[in-house]
Amino acid sequence: MTAVPTVLGVVDSGDLGRTYMHEHIFVLSADVQQNYPAEWGSEDDRVADAVEKLRALAASGVRTIVDPTVIGLGRYVPRVVRIAEQVPDLNIIVATGCYTYDDVPFFFHHRGPALNAALGMEVPDPMVDLFVGDIVDGIAGTGVRAGLLKCAIDHQGLTGGVERVMRAVAKAHRQTGVPITVHTHPTSHSGLDVQRVMVAEEGVDPSRIVLGHSGDSSDADHLSALAEAGFLLGMDRFGINLETTFEARADIVVELCRRGFASQMVLSHDAACYIDWIDPNVIPFLPQWHYLHIEQEVLPYLRDHGVTDEQITTMLVDNPQRYFENVGPY
Ligand SMILES: [Zn+2]
């Protein structure tokens, strides 16, 4: 058993229970919100809304959510603490890392490896120490420790900034052992970039990495190859049925279970109580994108299509538990 840091304190890994491995509470453009707060409105109302939605999620039997909201996504842990205190039945695990599809934030432009040429030496990336500090000491004075690391690669591919964050995340992982989730773009096979940079070059054990958003793809052979390579596959955008469908998202889970990969998948929605990236008038066009969709619609569909209760428990309980265990530097 492993002590897993959550917002309200450590939880034994054996007590994580049913875990959704990729759910945001808020996704915010922090500096836009600071200057144009009208849409956000009342802080108290937003917190109350989140408490209500998360209580409903806990009442559905989910014991733990993993919130991979990091720099670039408006992480603000004091607000998460305020919410968590009102939903004590739900463990919330928060993350450290940096979310970008192209360049590093300007804060990092002229720091660390950006200075290598000017100084004629390898300058360590300050991101590594920031991430390790969040994991070891806690985030921004809250005392809440990050339980995982997060980075991203999307259709732009392995840009200089994406690669720099990926290597910083890998180094922070090797120093601490806390697991990693990577936002990937599976239709462009970006999992292979993760494999080369993080696994082959930085020495990360692939079983410690979730390749997020794998369920955006229906390419069973490609996903099977990544599972065989040891990665966990995040089938973690249930309800975002824009470029794909409910059936396609569910059917690829059915197929990978049929191929024997239930032990390599985790399930989630990538939902949020509020995300400012989307016009609020568009949200009604995504009626299944909420925290209860898996319980209400996905699991019945999976069972109807041959996925066993044992496989569902593997994906929702056993795989997350394994992911948060065996944490140690290497
Ligand atoms: Zn996300």
CSV table of N, CA and C and ligand atoms in Angstrom, one decimal, residues 22 24 68 150 213 270, ligand 1:
chain,number,residue,atom,x,y,z
A,22,HIS,N,-9.2,11.4,-15.0
A,22,HIS,CA,-9.0,12.7,-15.7
A,22,HIS,C,-10.2,13.6,-15.7
A,24,HIS,N,-11.4,17.5,-14.6
A,24,HIS,CA,-11.1,18.9,-14.0
A,24,HIS,C,-12.2,19.3,-13.1
A,68,PRO,N,-6.1,16.9,-13.4
A,68,PRO,CA,-4.8,17.2,-14.1
A,68,PRO,C,-4.7,18.6,-14.5
A,150,LYS,N,1.9,16.3,-15.3
A,150,LYS,CA,1.1,16.4,-16.5
A,150,LYS,C,1.9,17.2,-17.5
A,213,HIS,N,-6.4,10.7,-23.6
A,213,HIS,CA,-7.2,10.9,-24.7
A,213,HIS,C,-7.0,9.9,-25.8
A,270,ASP,N,-12.9,13.9,-18.7
A,270,ASP,CA,-12.3,15.2,-19.0
A,270,ASP,C,-13.3,16.3,-18.9
B,1,ZN,ZN,-8.1,17.5,-19.5
